[in-house]
Amino acid sequence: MELSGKCVLTGVKPTGTLHIGNYVGAIKPAIEMGNDVIAQGGKLVMFVADCHAINFMKDAEKLAQIIKEAACTYLACGLDPEKAIFFRQSDIPEVFEMTSLLTNFTPKGFMNKAHAYKAAVDKNVAKGEPNDAGINMGLYNYPILMAADILTYDSDYVPVGKDQVQHVEITADIAGAVNACYAKEVLKLPKAITKENAAVLPGTDGRKMSKSYGNVIPLFGSTDEIKKAVMSIKTDCQDINAPKNPEEILLFQIARGVCSPKTVQEIEDGLKKGGMGYGTIKKMMSDEIATMLAPIHEKYMDYMAHYKDVEEMLQFGAQKARAIARPVLERLKATIFYK
Ligand code: TRP
């Protein structure tokens, strides 16, 4: 894919305590892809989607905390704030002006079909509650705010997980509606990029790794916490010497997601041949995970302890972002208001 001169945009929803599944499945690939975009002469726009988080977090102190954690996590994991354009969504007033204008071009039916809203309605129906019980306009309009995020920077590509593809499609439809209305290309139509076989890391009990299942290996845990989590990975009681099919072994599936190719190969061979015990494998894994995460953890703690500097970086990023956003918004306003 030709990335030179293109704008790649991604929003990070702050979610609170992160685990290693978030790291290998989302954070690391996003940063690697971002660095690649920059190396190829493209523009990387990345922001903490703090307004999208208000919906599920109205405790202001906690919201501030998870925003801080998200920003420090991405920096600690290798996002370069000099080369990327990294900021907080709420620092860009142009996005909210854009949101407000876009509502006029968005068929209400699009929002009715958006899956986050539909899922909330389904939940209500299942409980015998009125369809829209507890649903606010922030949730309902979530896709329009996301469209504004994307369209305000003339984004070409939006790397997202499968669950967000619908939102990028809605964005392209809204942009298409604006362009059709004024018979010219006012807004740029974005494309979603998804990784075909994006790794979903299983948790210690074999279900998807998720904070709500309590089956996580923490991203910023102490060595002991990491060890404890790895030791709790479920195993079967096959004889240690029996040759095993690695594909059927949870420990191996997790190792494949988090360990180096060399270690993965060693574990695979050990299981196939037999003779390598689960305890040995767990020890290898927890040592390797702890070693891999130690420098990230250290940087994270450092950013958290010097958040004033991070705030400055975010403000610097916001200035760069607004310099892109302003002319795009002006272009739209000039069209709508015939200026
Ligand atoms: N909705 C995205 C999520 O839940 C976060 C997000 C907000 C986003 N705005 C965006 C992603 C714009 C890509 C582009 O993860």
Short mmCIF file of C-alpha atoms and ligand atoms in Angstrom, two decimals, residues 9-15 45 47-50 52 56 89 142 145-150 155 157-161 163-164 167-168 171, ligand 1:
data_model
loop_
_atom_site.label_atom_id
_atom_site.label_comp_id
_atom_site.label_asym_id
_atom_site.label_seq_id
_atom_site.Cartn_x
_atom_site.Cartn_y
_atom_site.Cartn_z
CA LEU A 9 -5.68 8.11 11.62
CA THR A 10 -6.48 6.12 14.69
CA GLY A 11 -8.41 6.84 17.87
CA VAL A 12 -7.64 5.13 21.14
CA LYS A 13 -10.52 4.77 23.54
CA PRO A 14 -9.23 4.96 27.13
CA THR A 15 -10.47 1.87 28.89
CA VAL A 45 -2.71 11.14 13.45
CA PHE A 47 -5.49 10.63 19.61
CA VAL A 48 -6.98 9.60 22.92
CA ALA A 49 -10.72 9.51 22.26
CA ASP A 50 -11.67 10.99 25.60
CA HIS A 52 -16.06 8.79 23.34
CA PHE A 56 -19.26 4.88 30.04
CA GLN A 89 -9.69 14.47 21.07
CA TYR A 142 -21.23 7.92 18.71
CA LEU A 145 -18.48 11.94 16.47
CA MET A 146 -16.24 9.22 15.12
CA ALA A 147 -16.99 10.37 11.56
CA ALA A 148 -15.99 13.89 12.58
CA ASP A 149 -12.75 12.51 14.06
CA ILE A 150 -11.92 10.90 10.76
CA SER A 155 -7.85 10.83 6.62
CA TYR A 157 -6.84 5.15 6.06
CA VAL A 158 -8.24 4.17 9.43
CA PRO A 159 -6.75 1.03 10.98
CA VAL A 160 -9.39 -0.49 13.24
CA GLY A 161 -10.49 -3.72 14.83
CA ASP A 163 -15.86 -4.14 15.57
CA GLN A 164 -15.15 -0.63 14.31
CA HIS A 167 -18.26 3.05 11.95
CA VAL A 168 -15.73 3.77 9.22
CA THR A 171 -18.20 7.76 7.98
N1 TRP B 1 -14.49 4.01 18.53
C1 TRP B 1 -13.14 3.59 18.64
C2 TRP B 1 -13.06 2.42 19.65
O1 TRP B 1 -13.99 2.14 20.34
C3 TRP B 1 -12.23 4.70 19.08
C4 TRP B 1 -12.26 5.83 18.11
C5 TRP B 1 -12.82 7.06 18.29
C6 TRP B 1 -11.71 5.81 16.79
N2 TRP B 1 -12.66 7.82 17.17
C7 TRP B 1 -11.99 7.10 16.24
C8 TRP B 1 -11.03 4.85 16.04
C9 TRP B 1 -11.60 7.42 14.94
C10 TRP B 1 -10.64 5.18 14.74
C11 TRP B 1 -10.94 6.45 14.21
O2 TRP B 1 -12.05 1.80 19.76
#
